[in-house]
């Protein structure tokens, strides 16, 4: 009951916050559309709708808090990339939180590939990062040199400080503890938040269905996608 009360207070406080819209004019939308066209696969109807949801959220003066639900391989990461592009293009920093070191490395490589045509500075924070390199990443985040950082729960440390954090992405949020997720969110009341999951936990799904959080669903598999078989 105490955790539920804290969560409701946090979401209520976020609803009253006024922020600068990430997408301000037509030119921002045109640049995002150009980025979207570089996607090497054809969008599903659900991906198009989810992109429209994020564009709409980014045009508002209240922080986004959207839950993106979709099975593995349905294109959640690509939608996240579009949100990242819009945020960084507007001058904000982005934090991409993943539950495991392996997934962090995978996202790091995907980010580097997707943004190879853009001058975005991308960094990684995990147990694979040496102490000296970690210190440099932390300093660069504080100074605003790094645009995008992807990491595990290391991003939740008090030592991590951002110059201008505008978007937090939480991947597979059900694998994080409640306190972990709300720690960074409570520290960044005015930050846009996008959560990705294939299996939303009841608490999160209930919040979305009650309207406390917005939800986008990727229910249509991409063309040619094969079903996952568990043995």
Short mmCIF file of C-alpha atoms in Angstrom, two decimals:
data_model
loop_
_atom_site.label_atom_id
_atom_site.label_comp_id
_atom_site.label_asym_id
_atom_site.label_seq_id
_atom_site.Cartn_x
_atom_site.Cartn_y
_atom_site.Cartn_z
CA UNK A 1 0.00 0.00 0.00
CA UNK A 2 2.87 2.36 0.82
CA UNK A 3 4.59 1.70 -2.54
CA UNK A 4 1.28 2.15 -4.39
CA UNK A 5 0.68 5.46 -2.61
CA UNK A 6 4.17 6.70 -3.47
CA UNK A 7 3.69 5.72 -7.12
CA UNK A 8 0.36 7.53 -7.40
CA UNK A 9 1.86 10.62 -5.79
CA UNK A 10 4.77 10.49 -8.23
CA UNK A 11 2.53 10.14 -11.29
CA UNK A 12 0.23 12.90 -10.01
CA UNK A 13 3.22 15.19 -9.56
CA UNK A 14 4.42 14.42 -13.09
CA UNK A 15 1.00 15.34 -14.46
CA UNK A 16 1.29 18.82 -12.97
CA UNK A 17 4.77 19.48 -14.38
CA UNK A 18 5.22 21.75 -17.38
CA UNK A 19 8.09 20.99 -19.74
CA UNK A 20 9.38 22.31 -23.03
CA UNK A 21 7.92 20.20 -25.87
CA UNK A 22 10.55 18.01 -27.58
CA UNK A 23 8.93 18.54 -30.99
CA UNK A 24 8.19 22.23 -31.43
CA UNK A 25 7.53 22.81 -35.11
CA UNK A 26 7.08 21.30 -38.55
CA UNK A 27 10.82 21.13 -39.24
CA UNK A 28 11.32 18.81 -36.24
CA UNK A 29 8.67 16.45 -37.62
CA UNK A 30 10.24 16.55 -41.10
CA UNK A 31 13.67 15.63 -39.71
CA UNK A 32 12.12 12.77 -37.73
CA UNK A 33 10.30 11.53 -40.83
CA UNK A 34 13.60 11.54 -42.73
CA UNK A 35 15.14 9.41 -39.97
CA UNK A 36 12.17 7.02 -40.03
CA UNK A 37 12.53 6.55 -43.80
CA UNK A 38 16.07 5.24 -43.26
CA UNK A 39 14.63 2.20 -41.46
CA UNK A 40 15.52 -0.75 -43.69
CA UNK A 41 12.28 -2.66 -43.04
CA UNK A 42 8.68 -1.79 -43.78
CA UNK A 43 6.70 -0.50 -40.81
CA UNK A 44 3.70 -2.42 -39.54
CA UNK A 45 0.48 -0.50 -38.92
CA UNK A 46 1.14 -0.75 -35.18
CA UNK A 47 4.62 0.73 -35.55
CA UNK A 48 3.20 3.66 -37.52
CA UNK A 49 0.57 4.23 -34.82
CA UNK A 50 3.13 3.96 -31.98
CA UNK A 51 5.34 6.52 -33.76
CA UNK A 52 2.36 8.86 -34.03
CA UNK A 53 1.68 8.41 -30.30
CA UNK A 54 5.24 9.42 -29.42
CA UNK A 55 5.15 12.42 -31.77
CA UNK A 56 1.92 13.51 -30.09
CA UNK A 57 3.45 13.05 -26.61
CA UNK A 58 6.52 15.06 -27.58
CA UNK A 59 4.36 17.98 -28.74
CA UNK A 60 2.75 18.35 -25.31
CA UNK A 61 4.04 20.44 -22.40
CA UNK A 62 3.70 17.56 -19.90
CA UNK A 63 6.29 14.73 -19.58
CA UNK A 64 5.63 11.59 -21.61
CA UNK A 65 5.08 8.36 -19.67
CA UNK A 66 4.29 5.71 -22.26
CA UNK A 67 4.34 1.92 -22.05
CA UNK A 68 5.22 0.17 -25.33
CA UNK A 69 4.11 -3.47 -25.35
CA UNK A 70 5.10 -5.93 -28.06
CA UNK A 71 6.43 -9.46 -28.50
CA UNK A 72 10.11 -10.13 -29.23
CA UNK A 73 10.92 -9.06 -32.79
CA UNK A 74 7.87 -6.82 -33.20
CA UNK A 75 9.94 -3.63 -33.49
CA UNK A 76 9.92 -2.04 -30.03
CA UNK A 77 13.59 -1.04 -30.25
CA UNK A 78 13.06 0.79 -33.54
CA UNK A 79 10.25 2.85 -32.00
CA UNK A 80 12.59 3.64 -29.11
CA UNK A 81 15.24 4.77 -31.63
CA UNK A 82 12.76 7.25 -33.11
CA UNK A 83 12.04 8.68 -29.68
CA UNK A 84 15.79 8.90 -29.04
CA UNK A 85 16.36 10.72 -32.32
CA UNK A 86 13.65 13.28 -31.58
CA UNK A 87 15.03 13.93 -28.08
CA UNK A 88 18.71 14.22 -29.09
CA UNK A 89 17.79 16.30 -32.15
CA UNK A 90 16.09 18.73 -29.77
CA UNK A 91 19.25 19.03 -27.66
CA UNK A 92 18.45 16.58 -24.85
CA UNK A 93 20.38 13.65 -23.43
CA UNK A 94 18.93 10.13 -23.39
CA UNK A 95 19.41 7.30 -20.87
CA UNK A 96 18.63 3.76 -22.06
CA UNK A 97 18.25 1.36 -19.13
CA UNK A 98 18.49 -2.42 -19.75
CA UNK A 99 18.29 -5.27 -17.19
CA UNK A 100 21.39 -7.26 -18.24
CA UNK A 101 24.91 -6.58 -19.42
CA UNK A 102 24.38 -8.69 -22.56
CA UNK A 103 21.27 -6.75 -23.53
CA UNK A 104 23.11 -3.50 -22.82
CA UNK A 105 25.88 -4.44 -25.25
CA UNK A 106 23.30 -5.47 -27.85
CA UNK A 107 21.49 -2.13 -27.58
CA UNK A 108 24.82 -0.28 -27.70
CA UNK A 109 25.70 -1.93 -31.03
CA UNK A 110 22.20 -1.30 -32.39
CA UNK A 111 22.39 2.38 -31.42
CA UNK A 112 25.77 2.78 -33.10
CA UNK A 113 24.47 1.18 -36.30
CA UNK A 114 21.15 3.10 -36.40
CA UNK A 115 22.78 6.49 -35.75
CA UNK A 116 25.94 5.97 -37.81
CA UNK A 117 24.91 8.80 -40.16
CA UNK A 118 24.45 11.27 -37.30
CA UNK A 119 27.00 13.01 -35.07
CA UNK A 120 25.48 11.62 -31.86
CA UNK A 121 27.89 10.71 -29.07
CA UNK A 122 26.95 7.29 -27.63
CA UNK A 123 28.39 5.66 -24.51
CA UNK A 124 27.90 2.50 -22.47
CA UNK A 125 27.90 1.90 -18.71
CA UNK A 126 28.08 -1.68 -17.46
CA UNK A 127 30.43 -3.99 -15.56
CA UNK A 128 32.40 -4.46 -18.81
CA UNK A 129 33.43 -0.79 -18.69
CA UNK A 130 36.73 -0.22 -16.89
CA UNK A 131 36.97 2.19 -13.97
CA UNK A 132 38.99 4.80 -15.87
CA UNK A 133 36.61 4.74 -18.85
CA UNK A 134 33.60 4.88 -16.51
CA UNK A 135 34.94 8.03 -14.87
CA UNK A 136 35.30 9.67 -18.28
CA UNK A 137 31.74 8.69 -19.25
CA UNK A 138 30.39 10.14 -16.00
CA UNK A 139 32.25 13.42 -16.56
CA UNK A 140 31.10 13.63 -20.18
CA UNK A 141 27.48 13.01 -19.13
CA UNK A 142 27.70 15.79 -16.58
CA UNK A 143 29.27 18.14 -19.14
CA UNK A 144 26.74 17.25 -21.83
CA UNK A 145 29.34 15.76 -24.20
CA UNK A 146 27.50 12.42 -24.39
CA UNK A 147 24.08 12.43 -26.05
CA UNK A 148 23.01 8.83 -25.42
CA UNK A 149 24.08 6.46 -22.66
CA UNK A 150 22.97 2.84 -22.44
CA UNK A 151 23.55 0.83 -19.29
CA UNK A 152 22.36 -1.56 -16.62
CA UNK A 153 21.32 -0.54 -13.10
CA UNK A 154 24.63 1.38 -13.06
CA UNK A 155 22.59 4.28 -14.46
CA UNK A 156 20.67 4.35 -11.16
CA UNK A 157 23.77 5.17 -9.12
CA UNK A 158 23.87 8.54 -7.38
CA UNK A 159 27.21 9.17 -9.11
CA UNK A 160 25.46 9.42 -12.50
CA UNK A 161 24.50 13.01 -13.24
CA UNK A 162 23.19 14.46 -16.49
CA UNK A 163 23.47 17.97 -17.86
CA UNK A 164 20.16 17.89 -19.71
CA UNK A 165 18.37 14.53 -19.50
CA UNK A 166 15.24 14.64 -21.63
CA UNK A 167 14.31 10.98 -22.17
CA UNK A 168 14.59 7.81 -20.11
CA UNK A 169 13.98 4.46 -21.83
CA UNK A 170 13.48 1.38 -19.65
CA UNK A 171 13.73 -1.94 -21.48
CA UNK A 172 12.06 -5.07 -20.04
CA UNK A 173 10.96 -3.06 -17.03
CA UNK A 174 9.42 -6.11 -15.33
CA UNK A 175 12.97 -7.33 -14.64
CA UNK A 176 13.74 -4.28 -12.50
CA UNK A 177 12.55 -3.86 -8.94
CA UNK A 178 9.92 -1.24 -8.19
CA UNK A 179 12.34 0.81 -6.10
CA UNK A 180 14.98 0.72 -8.85
CA UNK A 181 12.61 1.99 -11.53
CA UNK A 182 11.04 4.69 -9.43
CA UNK A 183 14.39 5.90 -8.06
CA UNK A 184 15.56 7.41 -11.33
CA UNK A 185 12.03 8.45 -12.27
CA UNK A 186 11.55 10.33 -9.00
CA UNK A 187 14.91 12.04 -9.49
CA UNK A 188 13.82 13.10 -12.99
CA UNK A 189 10.25 14.24 -12.41
CA UNK A 190 10.35 16.40 -15.55
CA UNK A 191 11.88 13.70 -17.77
CA UNK A 192 10.03 11.91 -20.58
CA UNK A 193 9.81 8.15 -19.96
CA UNK A 194 9.29 5.31 -22.46
CA UNK A 195 9.06 1.75 -21.09
CA UNK A 196 9.47 -1.28 -23.37
CA UNK A 197 8.19 -4.72 -22.48
CA UNK A 198 7.05 -8.00 -23.98
CA UNK A 199 5.45 -9.16 -20.74
CA UNK A 200 4.10 -6.27 -18.64
CA UNK A 201 3.64 -7.02 -14.96
CA UNK A 202 0.08 -6.67 -13.59
CA UNK A 203 0.86 -3.43 -11.72
CA UNK A 204 2.23 -1.73 -14.82
CA UNK A 205 -0.54 -3.01 -17.10
CA UNK A 206 -3.19 -1.99 -14.57
CA UNK A 207 -1.78 1.54 -14.47
CA UNK A 208 -1.95 1.73 -18.26
CA UNK A 209 -5.52 0.42 -18.39
CA UNK A 210 -6.60 2.85 -15.67
CA UNK A 211 -5.17 5.73 -17.66
CA UNK A 212 -2.39 6.54 -15.19
CA UNK A 213 0.08 5.70 -17.94
CA UNK A 214 -0.33 5.79 -21.73
CA UNK A 215 0.05 2.55 -23.66
CA UNK A 216 0.95 1.60 -27.23
CA UNK A 217 0.68 -2.03 -28.38
CA UNK A 218 2.63 -3.70 -31.20
CA UNK A 219 0.35 -6.65 -31.95
CA UNK A 220 1.17 -7.13 -35.64
CA UNK A 221 4.30 -9.17 -36.50
CA UNK A 222 6.61 -7.73 -39.18
CA UNK A 223 6.35 -9.26 -42.64
CA UNK A 224 8.21 -12.57 -42.78
CA UNK A 225 8.76 -12.89 -39.03
CA UNK A 226 8.83 -16.53 -37.87
CA UNK A 227 7.22 -17.62 -34.61
CA UNK A 228 9.48 -18.26 -31.61
CA UNK A 229 9.48 -21.95 -30.66
CA UNK A 230 10.36 -22.93 -27.09
CA UNK A 231 11.56 -26.48 -26.50
#
